[in-house]
Amino acid sequence: MATVAQPQDQENPLVEGLERLPVHPTTLVIFGATGDLAKRKLLPAIYNLAHEGALPERFNLVGVSRGEQTDDEFQQFARDSIEQFSRRPADDQVLSSLVERMRYVAGSFDEDGMYGRLGSVLDELDEEADIAFNRLFYLSTSPSFFPVIAKKLGDRGLHKRDGAQVRMIVEKPFGTDLQSALELNRELLSVFDERQIFRIDHYLGKETVQNLLVLRFANMIFEPLWNRSYVQSVQITAAEDIGIGSRAGYYDQSGALRDLIQNHMLQLLMLLAMEPPVSFDADPVRDEKVKILRSIAPPTPDEVPGIAVRAQYGAGMSGGEPAPGYLEEEGVPAESTTETYAAVKLKIDNWRWAGVPFYLRTGKRLARKTTEIAVRLKPVPHLAFKQKGSLGVEPNMLILMVQPNEGVSLSLVAKIPGARMAVRPVNMEFLYGTSFLSQSPEAYERLILDTMRGEATLFARNDEVEAAWAICDPILQAWSTMPGPLPQYAAGSSGPKEADDLLEGGDRWRQL
């Protein structure tokens, strides 16, 4: 079997952040291979791994979807997707070598015969190469099919094999509440072992998120400050400047709390607050993350109004253009009480963080798109610099920018040049693009490669998912009993004024 061709100018073993480490020959099976996620993210990620020489030397890709297609038609679909959405221009030699080994299996995900045809294709690929390929099943489908696909794979005996590894990637959402998450875990674990299941959260593949661990545990300067004695509060923001687009059917059943806070944002909180693991292997890291969630007491119904706020965007101006309100979007019921903005205040009841508020907020149609973590230190006990001309002196703040511009910024107070002892805030910062002079790999590239290696550090474990739902589920249940309409905020604004009620001790939301 031919190997993936590499660009002629690539000689450095480190190419844009992805190491060329040996990976066992692998066959990747994408369920939902003609869907939007595969088209925009997965296929381009696979191409970029091939371009960088990070794929295993022997690699196959099998697409599974309901529509009837030939192998040639699927290969053309993959080529078009990669040429349109790859982060770099497609190299024809690499692209041709990659797509020529793609196969396609048509059928419904609940159809027994389809799994028979899939098994035959997988066996053929093994026989052609005379290799027992590792098999990686990627569930890029509606969540309702996750347990169906797992059971069918088990019934057909495709969930394990001698001489090679079988793994499964599960996309979010992983359940819609605590009960459904528990049931989904039960169904998946009845077929696959926990070590075979990789619950993917693409936020954990972002360079700044991974760098948070390095920032904390490889720089002694931060450790003495990283506790309740010096940190006043933490804000984690995931703001979007767009509306729901054509996703009304999904979004109105989900809402901001389920869509981002329960998974992405709690992941950021765990990495920020966790204790140093005994090693950076998967289970020690995830053990420490779970301890953080278990240190957050699930709120009672009476506590929910004091720690959680929800709202919907109304009409306004977004990006200089008029924007409709959420209830005016196509496909949204006129009486919907689904939140497009959610903010929560959480307290971690452990020795390090007792009393420190962690504020999490997310929303659609806000002033700008940004994801960041802001660690606000306590103010100095006495500020002598109050001379005329001093500008906006604030406590020091460490900002970790996750997107769109990945980097880290630390605000300091410095003297303004001149005869007066006047001061103002200044920033020390680094950005990945300027500091490393290379383009960061896409999150899916890192995460797919990790699954091929069996490296689970950046993936959620079953107890981690359940602990996250244990925090969010009481909020959702309380909201379901509260009548509408919801508070409104203008499209293009920084969110509802009601969110200010969560803040304490002189805290303010960072300006969007």
GROMACS .gro file of C-alpha atoms in nm, residues 11-426:
model
  416
   11GLU     CA    1   1.286   1.817   0.643
   12ASN     CA    2   1.245   1.951   0.997
   13PRO     CA    3   1.101   1.684   1.234
   14LEU     CA    4   0.897   1.958   1.402
   15VAL     CA    5   0.648   2.117   1.165
   16GLU     CA    6   0.413   2.378   1.305
   17GLY     CA    7   0.376   2.212   1.641
   18LEU     CA    8   0.303   1.849   1.550
   19GLU     CA    9   0.580   1.597   1.609
   20ARG     CA   10   0.647   1.316   1.366
   21LEU     CA   11   0.624   1.041   1.624
   22PRO     CA   12   0.554   0.684   1.516
   23VAL     CA   13   0.182   0.602   1.502
   24HIS     CA   14   0.050   0.250   1.447
   25PRO     CA   15  -0.111   0.192   1.104
   26THR     CA   16  -0.469   0.313   1.139
   27THR     CA   17  -0.801   0.297   0.960
   28LEU     CA   18  -1.024   0.590   1.054
   29VAL     CA   19  -1.398   0.538   1.008
   30ILE     CA   20  -1.609   0.857   1.013
   31PHE     CA   21  -1.979   0.802   1.076
   32GLY     CA   22  -2.155   1.104   0.925
   33ALA     CA   23  -1.872   1.155   0.676
   34THR     CA   24  -2.072   1.385   0.447
   35GLY     CA   25  -2.198   1.609   0.729
   36ASP     CA   26  -2.094   1.964   0.806
   37LEU     CA   27  -1.842   1.876   1.080
   38ALA     CA   28  -1.660   1.629   0.857
   39LYS     CA   29  -1.663   1.870   0.565
   40ARG     CA   30  -1.539   2.177   0.754
   41LYS     CA   31  -1.318   2.029   1.025
   42LEU     CA   32  -1.241   1.657   1.015
   43LEU     CA   33  -1.136   1.606   0.653
   44PRO     CA   34  -0.923   1.925   0.647
   45ALA     CA   35  -0.764   1.818   0.977
   46ILE     CA   36  -0.673   1.479   0.832
   47TYR     CA   37  -0.521   1.649   0.527
   48ASN     CA   38  -0.311   1.884   0.741
   49LEU     CA   39  -0.182   1.591   0.945
   50ALA     CA   40  -0.085   1.422   0.618
   51HIS     CA   41   0.082   1.740   0.495
   52GLU     CA   42   0.293   1.758   0.811
   53GLY     CA   43   0.394   1.393   0.807
   54ALA     CA   44   0.209   1.327   1.131
   55LEU     CA   45  -0.026   1.056   1.004
   56PRO     CA   46   0.081   0.694   1.040
   57GLU     CA   47   0.279   0.565   0.744
   58ARG     CA   48  -0.010   0.333   0.658
   59PHE     CA   49  -0.345   0.510   0.683
   60ASN     CA   50  -0.694   0.455   0.544
   61LEU     CA   51  -1.015   0.654   0.578
   62VAL     CA   52  -1.363   0.505   0.542
   63GLY     CA   53  -1.663   0.736   0.521
   64VAL     CA   54  -2.002   0.612   0.640
   65SER     CA   55  -2.324   0.799   0.566
   66ARG     CA   56  -2.678   0.741   0.444
   67GLY     CA   57  -2.648   0.884   0.093
   68GLU     CA   58  -2.557   0.654  -0.193
   69GLN     CA   59  -2.211   0.732  -0.330
   70THR     CA   60  -1.930   0.549  -0.498
   71ASP     CA   61  -1.578   0.554  -0.362
   72ASP     CA   62  -1.481   0.797  -0.641
   73GLU     CA   63  -1.765   1.034  -0.555
   74PHE     CA   64  -1.671   1.037  -0.188
   75GLN     CA   65  -1.307   1.097  -0.279
   76GLN     CA   66  -1.414   1.399  -0.484
   77PHE     CA   67  -1.628   1.524  -0.195
   78ALA     CA   68  -1.327   1.495   0.037
   79ARG     CA   69  -1.101   1.672  -0.212
   80ASP     CA   70  -1.348   1.961  -0.251
   81SER     CA   71  -1.391   1.992   0.127
   82ILE     CA   72  -1.017   2.002   0.189
   83GLU     CA   73  -0.950   2.254  -0.087
   84GLN     CA   74  -1.222   2.481   0.051
   85PHE     CA   75  -1.162   2.457   0.427
   86SER     CA   76  -0.799   2.358   0.485
   87ARG     CA   77  -0.597   2.613   0.685
   88ARG     CA   78  -0.329   2.597   0.416
   89PRO     CA   79  -0.348   2.567   0.037
   90ALA     CA   80  -0.377   2.204  -0.066
   91ASP     CA   81  -0.067   2.037  -0.208
   92ASP     CA   82  -0.194   1.823  -0.496
   93GLN     CA   83   0.061   1.546  -0.443
   94VAL     CA   84  -0.028   1.505  -0.075
   95LEU     CA   85  -0.400   1.542  -0.138
   96SER     CA   86  -0.409   1.288  -0.419
   97SER     CA   87  -0.212   1.034  -0.217
   98LEU     CA   88  -0.451   1.080   0.075
   99VAL     CA   89  -0.787   1.062  -0.105
  100GLU     CA   90  -0.699   0.768  -0.327
  101ARG     CA   91  -0.714   0.542  -0.020
  102MET     CA   92  -1.056   0.663   0.096
  103ARG     CA   93  -1.348   0.424   0.081
  104TYR     CA   94  -1.720   0.478   0.129
  105VAL     CA   95  -1.996   0.267   0.284
  106ALA     CA   96  -2.359   0.374   0.244
  107GLY     CA   97  -2.634   0.286   0.486
  108SER     CA   98  -2.840   0.392   0.786
  109PHE     CA   99  -2.669   0.385   1.122
  110ASP     CA  100  -2.932   0.147   1.261
  111GLU     CA  101  -2.909  -0.095   0.967
  112ASP     CA  102  -2.748  -0.431   1.044
  113GLY     CA  103  -2.644  -0.485   0.682
  114MET     CA  104  -2.442  -0.166   0.674
  115TYR     CA  105  -2.217  -0.292   0.955
  116GLY     CA  106  -2.164  -0.615   0.764
  117ARG     CA  107  -2.051  -0.416   0.459
  118LEU     CA  108  -1.830  -0.196   0.679
  119GLY     CA  109  -1.669  -0.502   0.837
  120SER     CA  110  -1.594  -0.644   0.493
  121VAL     CA  111  -1.428  -0.320   0.380
  122LEU     CA  112  -1.215  -0.307   0.695
  123ASP     CA  113  -1.107  -0.669   0.650
  124GLU     CA  114  -1.021  -0.603   0.285
  125LEU     CA  115  -0.795  -0.312   0.382
  126ASP     CA  116  -0.615  -0.534   0.633
  127GLU     CA  117  -0.571  -0.812   0.378
  128GLU     CA  118  -0.446  -0.580   0.103
  129ALA     CA  119  -0.172  -0.443   0.328
  130ASP     CA  120  -0.115  -0.765   0.523
  131ILE     CA  121  -0.139  -0.554   0.841
  132ALA     CA  122  -0.377  -0.553   1.138
  133PHE     CA  123  -0.471  -0.185   1.128
  134ASN     CA  124  -0.581  -0.008   1.444
  135ARG     CA  125  -0.943   0.099   1.398
  136LEU     CA  126  -1.072   0.439   1.505
  137PHE     CA  127  -1.447   0.502   1.486
  138TYR     CA  128  -1.542   0.872   1.483
  139LEU     CA  129  -1.909   0.936   1.571
  140SER     CA  130  -1.978   1.263   1.387
  141THR     CA  131  -2.354   1.211   1.400
  142SER     CA  132  -2.663   1.320   1.587
  143PRO     CA  133  -2.619   1.227   1.957
  144SER     CA  134  -2.923   0.998   1.933
  145PHE     CA  135  -2.710   0.760   1.721
  146PHE     CA  136  -2.418   0.732   1.966
  147PRO     CA  137  -2.559   0.432   2.160
  148VAL     CA  138  -2.705   0.283   1.841
  149ILE     CA  139  -2.370   0.281   1.661
  150ALA     CA  140  -2.184   0.150   1.966
  151LYS     CA  141  -2.429  -0.139   2.006
  152LYS     CA  142  -2.421  -0.231   1.637
  153LEU     CA  143  -2.040  -0.229   1.637
  154GLY     CA  144  -2.049  -0.458   1.939
  155ASP     CA  145  -2.306  -0.690   1.784
  156ARG     CA  146  -2.086  -0.725   1.477
  157GLY     CA  147  -1.771  -0.780   1.685
  158LEU     CA  148  -1.606  -0.463   1.552
  159HIS     CA  149  -1.544  -0.321   1.901
  160LYS     CA  150  -1.231  -0.530   1.959
  161ARG     CA  151  -0.974  -0.736   1.773
  162ASP     CA  152  -0.658  -0.932   1.832
  163GLY     CA  153  -0.325  -0.768   1.754
  164ALA     CA  154  -0.455  -0.413   1.719
  165GLN     CA  155  -0.641  -0.141   1.906
  166VAL     CA  156  -1.001  -0.029   1.854
  167ARG     CA  157  -1.101   0.317   1.975
  168MET     CA  158  -1.408   0.541   1.944
  169ILE     CA  159  -1.434   0.923   1.937
  170VAL     CA  160  -1.764   1.066   2.062
  171GLU     CA  161  -1.857   1.425   1.975
  172LYS     CA  162  -2.047   1.652   2.210
  173PRO     CA  163  -2.311   1.697   2.338
  174PHE     CA  164  -2.257   1.406   2.574
  175GLY     CA  165  -2.609   1.388   2.710
  176THR     CA  166  -2.859   1.668   2.761
  177ASP     CA  167  -2.878   1.638   3.140
  178LEU     CA  168  -2.732   1.426   3.418
  179GLN     CA  169  -2.969   1.135   3.367
  180SER     CA  170  -2.911   1.112   2.991
  181ALA     CA  171  -2.533   1.139   3.041
  182LEU     CA  172  -2.542   0.853   3.294
  183GLU     CA  173  -2.748   0.643   3.053
  184LEU     CA  174  -2.520   0.718   2.757
  185ASN     CA  175  -2.212   0.626   2.961
  186ARG     CA  176  -2.382   0.303   3.065
  187GLU     CA  177  -2.468   0.211   2.705
  188LEU     CA  178  -2.122   0.291   2.565
  189LEU     CA  179  -1.942   0.113   2.849
  190SER     CA  180  -2.154  -0.197   2.798
  191VAL     CA  181  -1.970  -0.240   2.465
  192PHE     CA  182  -1.640  -0.051   2.488
  193ASP     CA  183  -1.393  -0.017   2.775
  194GLU     CA  184  -1.338   0.332   2.915
  195ARG     CA  185  -0.982   0.331   2.777
  196GLN     CA  186  -1.129   0.291   2.426
  197ILE     CA  187  -1.367   0.590   2.450
  198PHE     CA  188  -1.243   0.941   2.364
  199ARG     CA  189  -1.505   1.209   2.443
  200ILE     CA  190  -1.384   1.500   2.235
  201ASP     CA  191  -1.398   1.867   2.334
  202HIS     CA  192  -1.223   2.070   2.066
  203TYR     CA  193  -1.144   2.352   2.314
  204LEU     CA  194  -0.888   2.122   2.477
  205GLY     CA  195  -0.700   2.099   2.148
  206LYS     CA  196  -0.634   2.474   2.136
  207GLU     CA  197  -0.276   2.577   2.203
  208THR     CA  198  -0.360   2.833   2.473
  209VAL     CA  199  -0.569   2.581   2.666
  210GLN     CA  200  -0.281   2.332   2.665
  211ASN     CA  201  -0.037   2.612   2.747
  212LEU     CA  202  -0.240   2.684   3.061
  213LEU     CA  203  -0.093   2.368   3.214
  214VAL     CA  204   0.259   2.473   3.115
  215LEU     CA  205   0.205   2.828   3.239
  216ARG     CA  206   0.092   2.700   3.578
  217PHE     CA  207   0.325   2.409   3.638
  218ALA     CA  208   0.648   2.511   3.459
  219ASN     CA  209   0.676   2.870   3.589
  220MET     CA  210   0.743   2.907   3.960
  221ILE     CA  211   0.652   3.275   3.948
  222PHE     CA  212   0.280   3.192   3.943
  223GLU     CA  213   0.252   2.918   4.205
  224PRO     CA  214   0.284   3.140   4.517
  225LEU     CA  215   0.005   3.364   4.381
  226TRP     CA  216  -0.226   3.089   4.256
  227ASN     CA  217  -0.460   3.074   4.555
  228ARG     CA  218  -0.726   3.255   4.758
  229SER     CA  219  -0.467   3.473   4.934
  230TYR     CA  220  -0.380   3.660   4.613
  231VAL     CA  221  -0.655   3.592   4.358
  232GLN     CA  222  -0.968   3.805   4.397
  233SER     CA  223  -1.176   3.646   4.120
  234VAL     CA  224  -1.163   3.462   3.789
  235GLN     CA  225  -1.371   3.537   3.478
  236ILE     CA  226  -1.405   3.288   3.194
  237THR     CA  227  -1.575   3.432   2.886
  238ALA     CA  228  -1.683   3.264   2.562
  239ALA     CA  229  -1.856   3.534   2.357
  240GLU     CA  230  -1.982   3.512   2.000
  241ASP     CA  231  -2.082   3.802   1.778
  242ILE     CA  232  -2.308   3.592   1.554
  243GLY     CA  233  -2.662   3.467   1.605
  244ILE     CA  234  -2.790   3.113   1.569
  245GLY     CA  235  -2.798   3.120   1.188
  246SER     CA  236  -2.971   2.808   1.055
  247ARG     CA  237  -2.924   2.610   1.379
  248ALA     CA  238  -3.259   2.699   1.539
  249GLY     CA  239  -3.370   2.335   1.549
  250TYR     CA  240  -3.065   2.233   1.753
  251TYR     CA  241  -3.006   2.550   1.951
  252ASP     CA  242  -3.358   2.595   2.081
  253GLN     CA  243  -3.336   2.249   2.236
  254SER     CA  244  -2.994   2.322   2.383
  255GLY     CA  245  -2.930   2.681   2.492
  256ALA     CA  246  -2.615   2.855   2.609
  257LEU     CA  247  -2.565   2.663   2.935
  258ARG     CA  248  -2.570   2.320   2.767
  259ASP     CA  249  -2.393   2.438   2.454
  260LEU     CA  250  -2.083   2.588   2.616
  261ILE     CA  251  -2.075   2.613   2.995
  262GLN     CA  252  -2.138   2.246   3.077
  263ASN     CA  253  -1.848   2.130   2.861
  264HIS     CA  254  -1.602   2.383   2.718
  265MET     CA  255  -1.607   2.636   2.999
  266LEU     CA  256  -1.600   2.391   3.287
  267GLN     CA  257  -1.302   2.229   3.116
  268LEU     CA  258  -1.122   2.565   3.125
  269LEU     CA  259  -1.215   2.608   3.491
  270MET     CA  260  -1.076   2.265   3.579
  271LEU     CA  261  -0.743   2.326   3.407
  272LEU     CA  262  -0.711   2.666   3.573
  273ALA     CA  263  -0.794   2.548   3.926
  274MET     CA  264  -0.658   2.190   3.944
  275GLU     CA  265  -0.374   2.080   4.169
  276PRO     CA  266  -0.044   1.961   4.017
  277PRO     CA  267  -0.081   1.598   3.903
  278VAL     CA  268   0.178   1.340   4.003
  279SER     CA  269   0.253   1.302   3.630
  280PHE     CA  270   0.110   1.436   3.307
  281ASP     CA  271  -0.029   1.103   3.201
  282ALA     CA  272  -0.400   1.090   3.123
  283ASP     CA  273  -0.546   0.949   3.443
  284PRO     CA  274  -0.345   1.155   3.696
  285VAL     CA  275  -0.442   1.474   3.511
  286ARG     CA  276  -0.807   1.375   3.489
  287ASP     CA  277  -0.810   1.267   3.855
  288GLU     CA  278  -0.716   1.622   3.957
  289LYS     CA  279  -0.971   1.775   3.720
  290VAL     CA  280  -1.254   1.568   3.865
  291LYS     CA  281  -1.155   1.675   4.218
  292ILE     CA  282  -1.226   2.036   4.120
  293LEU     CA  283  -1.578   1.960   3.997
  294ARG     CA  284  -1.652   1.757   4.307
  295SER     CA  285  -1.546   2.055   4.517
  296ILE     CA  286  -1.827   2.264   4.366
  297ALA     CA  287  -2.151   2.203   4.553
  298PRO     CA  288  -2.449   2.158   4.317
  299PRO     CA  289  -2.689   2.450   4.382
  300THR     CA  290  -3.028   2.402   4.544
  301PRO     CA  291  -3.337   2.545   4.367
  302ASP     CA  292  -3.339   2.840   4.606
  303GLU     CA  293  -2.972   2.917   4.533
  304VAL     CA  294  -3.003   2.919   4.154
  305PRO     CA  295  -3.133   3.280   4.115
  306GLY     CA  296  -2.831   3.406   4.310
  307ILE     CA  297  -2.568   3.220   4.107
  308ALA     CA  298  -2.710   3.197   3.753
  309VAL     CA  299  -2.855   3.445   3.502
  310ARG     CA  300  -3.005   3.375   3.160
  311ALA     CA  301  -3.125   3.606   2.883
  312GLN     CA  302  -3.206   3.626   2.511
  313TYR     CA  303  -3.070   3.867   2.253
  314GLY     CA  304  -3.314   4.119   2.116
  315ALA     CA  305  -3.293   4.330   1.803
  316GLY     CA  306  -2.993   4.558   1.768
  317MET     CA  307  -2.688   4.637   1.560
  318SER     CA  308  -2.426   4.367   1.507
  319GLY     CA  309  -2.118   4.428   1.295
  320GLY     CA  310  -2.266   4.759   1.182
  321GLU     CA  311  -2.581   4.594   1.046
  322PRO     CA  312  -2.931   4.556   1.189
  323ALA     CA  313  -2.978   4.219   1.357
  324PRO     CA  314  -3.307   4.051   1.454
  325GLY     CA  315  -3.384   3.933   1.804
  326TYR     CA  316  -3.371   3.564   1.892
  327LEU     CA  317  -3.750   3.525   1.889
  328GLU     CA  318  -3.754   3.672   1.538
  329GLU     CA  319  -3.503   3.420   1.401
  330GLU     CA  320  -3.637   3.166   1.152
  331GLY     CA  321  -3.744   2.844   1.322
  332VAL     CA  322  -3.753   2.981   1.678
  333PRO     CA  323  -4.092   2.944   1.855
  334ALA     CA  324  -4.243   3.277   1.954
  335GLU     CA  325  -4.276   3.166   2.317
  336SER     CA  326  -3.926   3.013   2.347
  337THR     CA  327  -3.752   3.045   2.684
  338THR     CA  328  -3.420   2.909   2.557
  339GLU     CA  329  -3.132   3.125   2.676
  340THR     CA  330  -2.883   3.270   2.428
  341TYR     CA  331  -2.682   3.415   2.719
  342ALA     CA  332  -2.590   3.242   3.042
  343ALA     CA  333  -2.370   3.350   3.331
  344VAL     CA  334  -2.297   3.154   3.648
  345LYS     CA  335  -2.097   3.215   3.963
  346LEU     CA  336  -1.929   2.909   4.112
  347LYS     CA  337  -1.727   2.857   4.430
  348ILE     CA  338  -1.466   2.584   4.470
  349ASP     CA  339  -1.475   2.462   4.828
  350ASN     CA  340  -1.117   2.349   4.879
  351TRP     CA  341  -0.808   2.477   5.059
  352ARG     CA  342  -0.666   2.666   4.759
  353TRP     CA  343  -0.978   2.841   4.629
  354ALA     CA  344  -1.223   2.879   4.919
  355GLY     CA  345  -1.412   3.207   4.882
  356VAL     CA  346  -1.285   3.296   4.533
  357PRO     CA  347  -1.572   3.351   4.285
  358PHE     CA  348  -1.536   3.195   3.941
  359TYR     CA  349  -1.759   3.376   3.690
  360LEU     CA  350  -1.848   3.196   3.365
  361ARG     CA  351  -2.040   3.375   3.089
  362THR     CA  352  -2.127   3.294   2.731
  363GLY     CA  353  -2.364   3.437   2.476
  364LYS     CA  354  -2.465   3.487   2.116
  365ARG     CA  355  -2.484   3.826   1.939
  366LEU     CA  356  -2.246   3.995   2.181
  367ALA     CA  357  -2.018   4.288   2.099
  368ARG     CA  358  -1.730   4.075   1.973
  369LYS     CA  359  -1.606   3.720   1.939
  370THR     CA  360  -1.362   3.621   2.209
  371THR     CA  361  -1.276   3.337   2.445
  372GLU     CA  362  -1.053   3.429   2.737
  373ILE     CA  363  -0.969   3.359   3.100
  374ALA     CA  364  -0.905   3.660   3.325
  375VAL     CA  365  -0.741   3.602   3.664
  376ARG     CA  366  -0.779   3.917   3.873
  377LEU     CA  367  -0.534   3.955   4.161
  378LYS     CA  368  -0.623   4.137   4.479
  379PRO     CA  369  -0.539   4.510   4.494
  380VAL     CA  370  -0.235   4.631   4.682
  381PRO     CA  371  -0.322   4.714   5.046
  382HIS     CA  372  -0.227   5.081   5.010
  383LEU     CA  373  -0.188   5.281   4.689
  384ALA     CA  374   0.030   5.587   4.745
  385PHE     CA  375   0.031   5.692   4.378
  386LYS     CA  376  -0.271   5.919   4.361
  387GLN     CA  377  -0.115   6.220   4.197
  388LYS     CA  378  -0.300   6.404   3.927
  389GLY     CA  379  -0.233   6.247   3.591
  390SER     CA  380  -0.248   5.883   3.707
  391LEU     CA  381  -0.474   5.683   3.477
  392GLY     CA  382  -0.707   5.398   3.561
  393VAL     CA  383  -0.495   5.206   3.813
  394GLU     CA  384  -0.643   4.858   3.854
  395PRO     CA  385  -0.532   4.536   4.025
  396ASN     CA  386  -0.295   4.318   3.823
  397MET     CA  387  -0.471   4.082   3.585
  398LEU     CA  388  -0.347   3.778   3.394
  399ILE     CA  389  -0.537   3.724   3.069
  400LEU     CA  390  -0.519   3.399   2.873
  401MET     CA  391  -0.660   3.457   2.524
  402VAL     CA  392  -0.794   3.135   2.373
  403GLN     CA  393  -0.942   3.284   2.055
  404PRO     CA  394  -0.931   3.453   1.812
  405ASN     CA  395  -0.574   3.564   1.896
  406GLU     CA  396  -0.403   3.300   2.109
  407GLY     CA  397  -0.169   3.439   2.372
  408VAL     CA  398  -0.113   3.557   2.729
  409SER     CA  399  -0.118   3.910   2.870
  410LEU     CA  400  -0.023   4.039   3.218
  411SER     CA  401  -0.133   4.387   3.324
  412LEU     CA  402   0.111   4.585   3.540
  413VAL     CA  403   0.122   4.939   3.675
  414ALA     CA  404   0.409   5.158   3.550
  415LYS     CA  405   0.518   5.520   3.583
  416ILE     CA  406   0.428   5.759   3.303
  417PRO     CA  407   0.745   5.931   3.171
  418GLY     CA  408   0.779   6.285   3.305
  419ALA     CA  409   0.840   6.488   3.617
  420ARG     CA  410   0.528   6.371   3.800
  421MET     CA  411   0.499   6.040   3.986
  422ALA     CA  412   0.194   5.950   3.776
  423VAL     CA  413   0.114   5.591   3.688
  424ARG     CA  414  -0.093   5.395   3.441
  425PRO     CA  415  -0.158   5.030   3.351
  426VAL     CA  416   0.057   4.863   3.085
   0.00000   0.00000   0.00000
